[in-house]
PDB file of C-alpha atoms in Angstrom:
ATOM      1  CA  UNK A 297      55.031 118.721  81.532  1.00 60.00           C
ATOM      2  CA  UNK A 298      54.542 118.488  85.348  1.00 65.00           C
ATOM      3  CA  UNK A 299      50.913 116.708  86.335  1.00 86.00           C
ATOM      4  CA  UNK A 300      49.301 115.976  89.643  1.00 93.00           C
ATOM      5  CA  UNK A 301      47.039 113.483  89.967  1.00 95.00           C
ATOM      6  CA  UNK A 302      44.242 113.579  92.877  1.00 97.00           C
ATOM      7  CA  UNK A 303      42.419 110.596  94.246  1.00 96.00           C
ATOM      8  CA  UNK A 304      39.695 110.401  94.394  1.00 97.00           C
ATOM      9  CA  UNK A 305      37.896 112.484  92.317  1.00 95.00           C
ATOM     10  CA  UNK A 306      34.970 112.193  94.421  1.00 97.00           C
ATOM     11  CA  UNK A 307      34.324 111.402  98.104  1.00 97.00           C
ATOM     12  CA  UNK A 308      31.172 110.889 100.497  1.00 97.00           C
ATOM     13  CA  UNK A 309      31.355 110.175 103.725  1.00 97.00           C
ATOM     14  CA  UNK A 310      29.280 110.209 106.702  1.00 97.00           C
ATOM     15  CA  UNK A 311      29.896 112.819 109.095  1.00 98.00           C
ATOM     16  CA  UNK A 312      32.477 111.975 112.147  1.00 97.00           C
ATOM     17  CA  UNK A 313      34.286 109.702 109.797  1.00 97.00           C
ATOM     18  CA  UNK A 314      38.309 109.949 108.813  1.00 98.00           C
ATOM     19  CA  UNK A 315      39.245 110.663 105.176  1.00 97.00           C
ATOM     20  CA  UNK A 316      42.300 110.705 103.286  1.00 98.00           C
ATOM     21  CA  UNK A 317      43.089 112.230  99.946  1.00 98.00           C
ATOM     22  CA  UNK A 318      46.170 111.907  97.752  1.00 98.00           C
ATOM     23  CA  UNK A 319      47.825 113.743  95.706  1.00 97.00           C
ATOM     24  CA  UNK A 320      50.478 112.353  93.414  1.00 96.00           C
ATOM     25  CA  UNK A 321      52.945 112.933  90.592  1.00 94.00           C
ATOM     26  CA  UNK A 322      56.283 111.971  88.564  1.00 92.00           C
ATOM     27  CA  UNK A 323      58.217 114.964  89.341  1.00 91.00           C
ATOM     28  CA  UNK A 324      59.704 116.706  92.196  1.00 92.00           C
ATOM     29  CA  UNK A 325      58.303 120.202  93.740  1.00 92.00           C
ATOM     30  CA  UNK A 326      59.839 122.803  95.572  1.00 90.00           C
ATOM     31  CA  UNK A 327      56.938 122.986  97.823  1.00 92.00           C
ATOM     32  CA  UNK A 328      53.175 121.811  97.002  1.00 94.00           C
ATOM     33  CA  UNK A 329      50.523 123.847  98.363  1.00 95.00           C
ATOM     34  CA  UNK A 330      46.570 122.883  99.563  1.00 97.00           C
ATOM     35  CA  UNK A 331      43.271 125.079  98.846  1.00 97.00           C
ATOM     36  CA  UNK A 332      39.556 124.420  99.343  1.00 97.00           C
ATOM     37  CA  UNK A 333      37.634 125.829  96.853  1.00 96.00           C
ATOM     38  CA  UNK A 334      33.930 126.327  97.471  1.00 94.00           C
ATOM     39  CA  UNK A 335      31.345 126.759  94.793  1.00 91.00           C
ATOM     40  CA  UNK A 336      31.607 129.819  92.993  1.00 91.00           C
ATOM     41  CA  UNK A 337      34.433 131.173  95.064  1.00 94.00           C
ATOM     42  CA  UNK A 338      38.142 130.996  94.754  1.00 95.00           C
ATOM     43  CA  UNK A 339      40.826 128.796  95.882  1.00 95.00           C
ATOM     44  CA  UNK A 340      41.950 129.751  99.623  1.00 95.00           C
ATOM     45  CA  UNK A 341      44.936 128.574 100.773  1.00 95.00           C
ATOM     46  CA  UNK A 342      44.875 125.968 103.679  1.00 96.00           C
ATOM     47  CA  UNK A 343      49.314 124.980 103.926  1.00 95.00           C
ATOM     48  CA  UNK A 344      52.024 124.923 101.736  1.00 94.00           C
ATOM     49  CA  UNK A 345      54.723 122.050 102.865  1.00 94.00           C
ATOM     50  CA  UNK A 346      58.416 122.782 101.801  1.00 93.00           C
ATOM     51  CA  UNK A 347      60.590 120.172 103.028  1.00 93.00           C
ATOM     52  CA  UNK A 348      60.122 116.396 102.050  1.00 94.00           C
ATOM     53  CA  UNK A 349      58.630 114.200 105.159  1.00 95.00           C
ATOM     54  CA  UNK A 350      57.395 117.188 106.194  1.00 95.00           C
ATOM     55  CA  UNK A 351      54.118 117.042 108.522  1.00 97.00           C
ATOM     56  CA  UNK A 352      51.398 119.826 109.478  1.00 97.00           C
ATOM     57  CA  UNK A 353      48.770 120.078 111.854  1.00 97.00           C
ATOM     58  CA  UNK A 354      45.818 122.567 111.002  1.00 95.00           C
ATOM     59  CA  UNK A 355      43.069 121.452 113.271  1.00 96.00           C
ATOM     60  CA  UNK A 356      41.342 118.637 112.140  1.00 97.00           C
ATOM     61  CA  UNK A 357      43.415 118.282 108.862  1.00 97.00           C
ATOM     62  CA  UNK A 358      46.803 116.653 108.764  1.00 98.00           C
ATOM     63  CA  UNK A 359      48.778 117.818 105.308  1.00 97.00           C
ATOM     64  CA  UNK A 360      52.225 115.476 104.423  1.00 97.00           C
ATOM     65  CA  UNK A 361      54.410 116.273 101.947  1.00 96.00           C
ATOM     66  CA  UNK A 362      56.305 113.138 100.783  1.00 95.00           C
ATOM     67  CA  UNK A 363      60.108 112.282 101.169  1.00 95.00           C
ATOM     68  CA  UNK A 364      61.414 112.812  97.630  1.00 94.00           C
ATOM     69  CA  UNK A 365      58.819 116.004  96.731  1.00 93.00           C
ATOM     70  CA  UNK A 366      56.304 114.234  94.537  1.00 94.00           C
ATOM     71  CA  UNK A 367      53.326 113.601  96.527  1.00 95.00           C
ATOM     72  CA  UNK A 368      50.853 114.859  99.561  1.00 97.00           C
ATOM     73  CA  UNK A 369      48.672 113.162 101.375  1.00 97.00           C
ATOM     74  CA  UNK A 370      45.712 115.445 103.291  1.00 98.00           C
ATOM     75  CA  UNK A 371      43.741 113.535 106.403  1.00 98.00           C
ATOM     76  CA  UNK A 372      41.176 114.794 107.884  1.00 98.00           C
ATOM     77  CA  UNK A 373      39.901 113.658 111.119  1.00 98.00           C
ATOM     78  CA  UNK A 374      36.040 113.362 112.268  1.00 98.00           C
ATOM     79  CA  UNK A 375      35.015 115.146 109.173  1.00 97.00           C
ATOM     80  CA  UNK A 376      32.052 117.894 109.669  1.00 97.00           C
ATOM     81  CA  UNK A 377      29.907 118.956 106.864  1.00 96.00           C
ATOM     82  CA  UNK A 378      31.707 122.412 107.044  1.00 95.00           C
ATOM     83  CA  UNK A 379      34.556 120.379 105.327  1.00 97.00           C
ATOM     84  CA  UNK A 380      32.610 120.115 102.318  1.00 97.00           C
ATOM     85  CA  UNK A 381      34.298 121.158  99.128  1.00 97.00           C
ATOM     86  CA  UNK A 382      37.103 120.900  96.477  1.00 96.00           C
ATOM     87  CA  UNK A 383      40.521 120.272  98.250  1.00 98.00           C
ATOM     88  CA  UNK A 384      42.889 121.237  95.331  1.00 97.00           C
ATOM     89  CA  UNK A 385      46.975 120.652  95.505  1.00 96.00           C
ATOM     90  CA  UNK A 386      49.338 123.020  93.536  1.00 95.00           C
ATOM     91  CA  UNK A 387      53.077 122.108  93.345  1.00 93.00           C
ATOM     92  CA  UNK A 388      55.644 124.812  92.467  1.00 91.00           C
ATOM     93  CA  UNK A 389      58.676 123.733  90.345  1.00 85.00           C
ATOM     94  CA  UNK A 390      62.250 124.371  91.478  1.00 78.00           C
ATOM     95  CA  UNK A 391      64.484 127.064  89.904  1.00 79.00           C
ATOM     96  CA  UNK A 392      62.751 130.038  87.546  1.00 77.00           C
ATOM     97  CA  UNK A 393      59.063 130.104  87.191  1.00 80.00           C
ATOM     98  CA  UNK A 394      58.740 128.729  90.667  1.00 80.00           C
ATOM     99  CA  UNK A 395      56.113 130.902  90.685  1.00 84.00           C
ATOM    100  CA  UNK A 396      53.755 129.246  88.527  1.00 89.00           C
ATOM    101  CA  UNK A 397      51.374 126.680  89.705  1.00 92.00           C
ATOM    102  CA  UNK A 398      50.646 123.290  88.482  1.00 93.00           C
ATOM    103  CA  UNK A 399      47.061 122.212  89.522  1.00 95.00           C
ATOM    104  CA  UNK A 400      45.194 118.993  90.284  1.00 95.00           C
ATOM    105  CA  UNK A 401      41.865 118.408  89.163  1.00 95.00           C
ATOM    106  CA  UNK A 402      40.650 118.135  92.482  1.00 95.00           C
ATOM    107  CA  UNK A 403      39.088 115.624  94.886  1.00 97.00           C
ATOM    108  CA  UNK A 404      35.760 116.718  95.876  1.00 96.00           C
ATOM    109  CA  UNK A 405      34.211 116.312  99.368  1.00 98.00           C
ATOM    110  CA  UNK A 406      30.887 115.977 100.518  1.00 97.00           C
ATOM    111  CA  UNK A 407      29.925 115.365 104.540  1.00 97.00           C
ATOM    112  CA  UNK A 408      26.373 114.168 104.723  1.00 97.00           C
ATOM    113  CA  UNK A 409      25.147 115.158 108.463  1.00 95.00           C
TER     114      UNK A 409
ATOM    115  CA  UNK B 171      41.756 145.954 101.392  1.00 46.00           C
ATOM    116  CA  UNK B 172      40.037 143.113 102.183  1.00 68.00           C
ATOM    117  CA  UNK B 173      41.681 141.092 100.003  1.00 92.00           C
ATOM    118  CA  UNK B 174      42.084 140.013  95.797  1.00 96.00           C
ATOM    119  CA  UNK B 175      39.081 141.688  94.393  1.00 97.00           C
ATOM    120  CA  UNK B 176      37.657 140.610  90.812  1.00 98.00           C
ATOM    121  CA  UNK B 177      35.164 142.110  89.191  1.00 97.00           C
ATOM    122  CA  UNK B 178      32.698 141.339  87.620  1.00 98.00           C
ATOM    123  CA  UNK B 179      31.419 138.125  89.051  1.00 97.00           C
ATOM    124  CA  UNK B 180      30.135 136.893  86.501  1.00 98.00           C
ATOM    125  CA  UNK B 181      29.936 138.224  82.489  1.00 98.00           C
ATOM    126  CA  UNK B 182      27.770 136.767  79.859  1.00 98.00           C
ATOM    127  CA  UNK B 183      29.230 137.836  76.019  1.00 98.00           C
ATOM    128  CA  UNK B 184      28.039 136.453  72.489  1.00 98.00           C
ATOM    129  CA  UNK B 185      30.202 134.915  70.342  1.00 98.00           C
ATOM    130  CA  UNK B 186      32.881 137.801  69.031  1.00 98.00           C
ATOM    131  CA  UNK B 187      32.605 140.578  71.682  1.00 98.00           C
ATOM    132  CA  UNK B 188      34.969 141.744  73.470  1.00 98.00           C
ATOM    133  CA  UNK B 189      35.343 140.819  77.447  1.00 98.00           C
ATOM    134  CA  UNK B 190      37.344 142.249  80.243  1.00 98.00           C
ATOM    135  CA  UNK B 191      37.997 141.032  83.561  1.00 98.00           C
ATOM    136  CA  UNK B 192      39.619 143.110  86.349  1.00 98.00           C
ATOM    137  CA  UNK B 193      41.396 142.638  89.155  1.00 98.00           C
ATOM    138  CA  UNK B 194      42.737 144.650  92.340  1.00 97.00           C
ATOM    139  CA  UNK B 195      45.620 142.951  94.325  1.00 95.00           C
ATOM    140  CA  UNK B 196      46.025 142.709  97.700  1.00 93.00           C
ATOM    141  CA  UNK B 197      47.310 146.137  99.378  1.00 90.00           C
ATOM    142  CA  UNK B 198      50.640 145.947  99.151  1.00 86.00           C
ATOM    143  CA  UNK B 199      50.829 143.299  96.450  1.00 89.00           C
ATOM    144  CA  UNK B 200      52.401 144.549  93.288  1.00 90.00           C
ATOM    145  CA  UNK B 201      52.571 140.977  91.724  1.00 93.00           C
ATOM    146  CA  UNK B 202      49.171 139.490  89.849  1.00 96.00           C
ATOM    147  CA  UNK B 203      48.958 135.996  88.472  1.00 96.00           C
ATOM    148  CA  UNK B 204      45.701 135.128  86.523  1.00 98.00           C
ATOM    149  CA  UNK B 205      44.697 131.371  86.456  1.00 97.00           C
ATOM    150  CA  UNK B 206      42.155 129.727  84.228  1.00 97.00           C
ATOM    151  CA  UNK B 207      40.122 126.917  85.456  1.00 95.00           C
ATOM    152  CA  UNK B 208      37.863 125.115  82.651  1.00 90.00           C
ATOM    153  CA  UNK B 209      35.158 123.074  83.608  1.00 82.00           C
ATOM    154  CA  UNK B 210      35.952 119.511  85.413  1.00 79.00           C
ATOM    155  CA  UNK B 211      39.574 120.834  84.751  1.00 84.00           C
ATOM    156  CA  UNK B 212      42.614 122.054  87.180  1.00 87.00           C
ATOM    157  CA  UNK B 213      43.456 125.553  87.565  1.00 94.00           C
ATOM    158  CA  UNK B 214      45.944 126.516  84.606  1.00 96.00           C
ATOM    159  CA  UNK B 215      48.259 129.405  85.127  1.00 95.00           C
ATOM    160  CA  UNK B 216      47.830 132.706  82.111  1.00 97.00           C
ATOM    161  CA  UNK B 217      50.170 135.220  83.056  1.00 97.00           C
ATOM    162  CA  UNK B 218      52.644 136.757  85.971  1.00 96.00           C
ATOM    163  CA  UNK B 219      52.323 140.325  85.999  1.00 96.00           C
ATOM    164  CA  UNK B 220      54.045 143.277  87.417  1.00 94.00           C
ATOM    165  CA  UNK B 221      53.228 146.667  87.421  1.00 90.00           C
ATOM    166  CA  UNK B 222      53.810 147.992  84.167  1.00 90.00           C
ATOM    167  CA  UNK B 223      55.072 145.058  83.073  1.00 94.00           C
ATOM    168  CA  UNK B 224      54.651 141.328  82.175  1.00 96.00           C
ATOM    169  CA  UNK B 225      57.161 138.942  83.844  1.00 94.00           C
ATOM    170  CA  UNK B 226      55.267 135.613  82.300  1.00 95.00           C
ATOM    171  CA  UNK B 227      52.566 135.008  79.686  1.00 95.00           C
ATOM    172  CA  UNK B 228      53.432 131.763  78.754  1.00 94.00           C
ATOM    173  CA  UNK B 229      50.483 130.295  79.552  1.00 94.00           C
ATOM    174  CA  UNK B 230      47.975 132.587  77.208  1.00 96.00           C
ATOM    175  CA  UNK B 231      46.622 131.954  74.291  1.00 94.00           C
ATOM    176  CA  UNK B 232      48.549 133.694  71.432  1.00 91.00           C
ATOM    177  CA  UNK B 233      45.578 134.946  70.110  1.00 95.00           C
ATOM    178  CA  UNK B 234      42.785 137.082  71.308  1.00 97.00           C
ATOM    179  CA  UNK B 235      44.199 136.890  75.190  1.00 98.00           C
ATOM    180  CA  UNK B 236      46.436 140.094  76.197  1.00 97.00           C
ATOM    181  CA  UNK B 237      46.364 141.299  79.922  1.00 98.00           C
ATOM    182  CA  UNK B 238      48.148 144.430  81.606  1.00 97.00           C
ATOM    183  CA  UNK B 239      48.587 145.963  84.799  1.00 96.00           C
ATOM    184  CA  UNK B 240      49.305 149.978  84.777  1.00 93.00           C
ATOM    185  CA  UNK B 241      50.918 152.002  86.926  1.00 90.00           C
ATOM    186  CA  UNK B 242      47.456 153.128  88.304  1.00 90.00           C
ATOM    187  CA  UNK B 243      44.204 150.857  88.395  1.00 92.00           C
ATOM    188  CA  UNK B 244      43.490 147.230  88.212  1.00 96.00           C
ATOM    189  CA  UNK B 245      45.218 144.271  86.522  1.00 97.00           C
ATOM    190  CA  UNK B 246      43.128 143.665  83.499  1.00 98.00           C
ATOM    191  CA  UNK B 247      42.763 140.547  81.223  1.00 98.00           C
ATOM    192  CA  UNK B 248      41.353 141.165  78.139  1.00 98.00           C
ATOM    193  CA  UNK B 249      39.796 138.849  75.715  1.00 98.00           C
ATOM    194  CA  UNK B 250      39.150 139.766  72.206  1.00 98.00           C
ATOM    195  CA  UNK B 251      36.441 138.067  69.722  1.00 98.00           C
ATOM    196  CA  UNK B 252      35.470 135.522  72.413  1.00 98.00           C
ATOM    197  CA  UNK B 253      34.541 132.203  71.438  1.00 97.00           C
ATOM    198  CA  UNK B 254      32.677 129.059  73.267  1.00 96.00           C
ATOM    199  CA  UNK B 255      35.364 127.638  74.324  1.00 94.00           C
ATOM    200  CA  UNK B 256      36.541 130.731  76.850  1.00 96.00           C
ATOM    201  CA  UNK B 257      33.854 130.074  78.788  1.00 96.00           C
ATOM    202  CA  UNK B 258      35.389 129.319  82.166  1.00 97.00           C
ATOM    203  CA  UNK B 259      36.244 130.988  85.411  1.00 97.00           C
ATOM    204  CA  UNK B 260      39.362 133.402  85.615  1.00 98.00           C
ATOM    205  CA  UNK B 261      41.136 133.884  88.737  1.00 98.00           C
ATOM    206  CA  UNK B 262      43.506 136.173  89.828  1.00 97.00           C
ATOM    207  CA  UNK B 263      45.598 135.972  92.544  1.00 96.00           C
ATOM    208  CA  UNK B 264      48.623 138.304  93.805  1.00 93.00           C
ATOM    209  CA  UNK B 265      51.524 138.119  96.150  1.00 89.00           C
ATOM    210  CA  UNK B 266      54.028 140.711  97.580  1.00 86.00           C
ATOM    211  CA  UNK B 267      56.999 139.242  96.224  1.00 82.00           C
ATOM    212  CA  UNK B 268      57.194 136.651  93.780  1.00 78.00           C
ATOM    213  CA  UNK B 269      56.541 133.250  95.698  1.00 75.00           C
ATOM    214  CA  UNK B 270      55.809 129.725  95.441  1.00 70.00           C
ATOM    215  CA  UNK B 271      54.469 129.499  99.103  1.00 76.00           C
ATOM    216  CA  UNK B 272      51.058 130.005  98.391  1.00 81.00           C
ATOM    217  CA  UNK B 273      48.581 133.044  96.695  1.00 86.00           C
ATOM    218  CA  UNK B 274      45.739 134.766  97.612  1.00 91.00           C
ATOM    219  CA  UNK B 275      43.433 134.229  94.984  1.00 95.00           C
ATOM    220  CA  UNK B 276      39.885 136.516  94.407  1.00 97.00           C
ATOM    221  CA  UNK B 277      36.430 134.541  93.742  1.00 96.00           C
ATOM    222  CA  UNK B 278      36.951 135.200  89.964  1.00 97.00           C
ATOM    223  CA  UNK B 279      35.225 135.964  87.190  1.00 98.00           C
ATOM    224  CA  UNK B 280      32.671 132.940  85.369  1.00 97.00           C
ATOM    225  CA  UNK B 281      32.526 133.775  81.681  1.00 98.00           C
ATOM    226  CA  UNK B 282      29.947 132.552  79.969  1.00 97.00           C
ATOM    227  CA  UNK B 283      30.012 133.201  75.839  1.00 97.00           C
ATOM    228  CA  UNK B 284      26.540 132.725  74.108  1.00 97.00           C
TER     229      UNK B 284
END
């Protein structure tokens, strides 16, 4: 069974500060994916990282995907209160079934102003 | 097509009634993937559907749970005799192709059972 742990589960910060958030497991992806969920909404996909190493940019949010596939890291810099929410990572296994998921609980933001 | 829509929002049901949940893929989508996510819990995949048929339901309950998606009209997940512990929120999310690059989920369905 494929897990992925998130930490932390829960995050406050003051707003203009720099956060990170992890996102870790024991097996290998063949690309791990990052959503904000807002309550009462759905997911919505911020990046999906494919290649280990691999670094993107969106904005104010830096998303790495580790060397050997098995863990993310998301940054965020200066952190607004618009960030606020559940930043959830989804990995997709290699081979058949690549299409189904494998969740995180979750870390959950809040940006005091 | 503005994008995954669910409906309803939210359902209440007592204990042994029937519920069904509904969902219209993106335009152009003709692949539907329905995730639930318990409370405090991660997202847990149900089903991969096609139209007309189902690819993956490895992830349902073998009881109760049974979904489609027809030729015409929405995906549809159906659960019979509903108990307590459904209570959750059901997404569905669809692709044009089958992908692991990312879905476009809808804002779900919250059932609550009484």
């Amino acid at each position: 069974t494929q897990l992925l742990e998130q930490s932390p589960q829960f995050l406050s910060i003051q707003e203009g500060e720099n956060l990170t958030v992890y996102c870790n497991s024991s097996s290998v992806f063949s690309s791990l994916q990052w959503y904000r969920q807002e309550p009462g909404e759905g997911p919505v996909l911020l990046v999906t990282v494919v290649t280990g190493g691999e670094v993107k940019k969106l904005k104010r949010l830096t998303f790495q995907f580790g060397d050997a596939r098995k863990d993310s890291s998301l940054h965020i810099t200066a952190a607004q209160p618009g960030d606020t929410g559940l930043y959830l990572c989804a990995g997709a296994k290699s081979g058949a079934g690549s299409y189904q998921l494998t969740f995180g609980k979750g870390t959950k933001l809040s940006v005091i102003p | 097509n503005a994008g995954v829509m669910q409906n309803p929002r939210h359902l209440v049901r007592r204990r042994g009634q029937e519920a069904r949940l509904r969902c219209s893929p993106m335009k152009g989508h003709s692949h539907v993937y329905w995730y639930r996510q318990l409370p405090e819990e991660g997202l847990k995949f149900m089903v991969y559907l096609q139209k007309e048929n189902i690819i993956d339901e490895s992830g349902m309950p073998k009881e109760r749970f049974s979904a489609e998606f027809p030729k015409e009209g929405p995906s549809i997940l159906r659960i019979q005799q509903v108990v307590r512990g459904d209570s959750a929120a059901y997404f569905c999310a669809s692709s044009p192709v089958p992908t692991d690059y990312g879905y476009t989920f809808g804002s779900g369905t919250r059932l609550t059972v009484v």
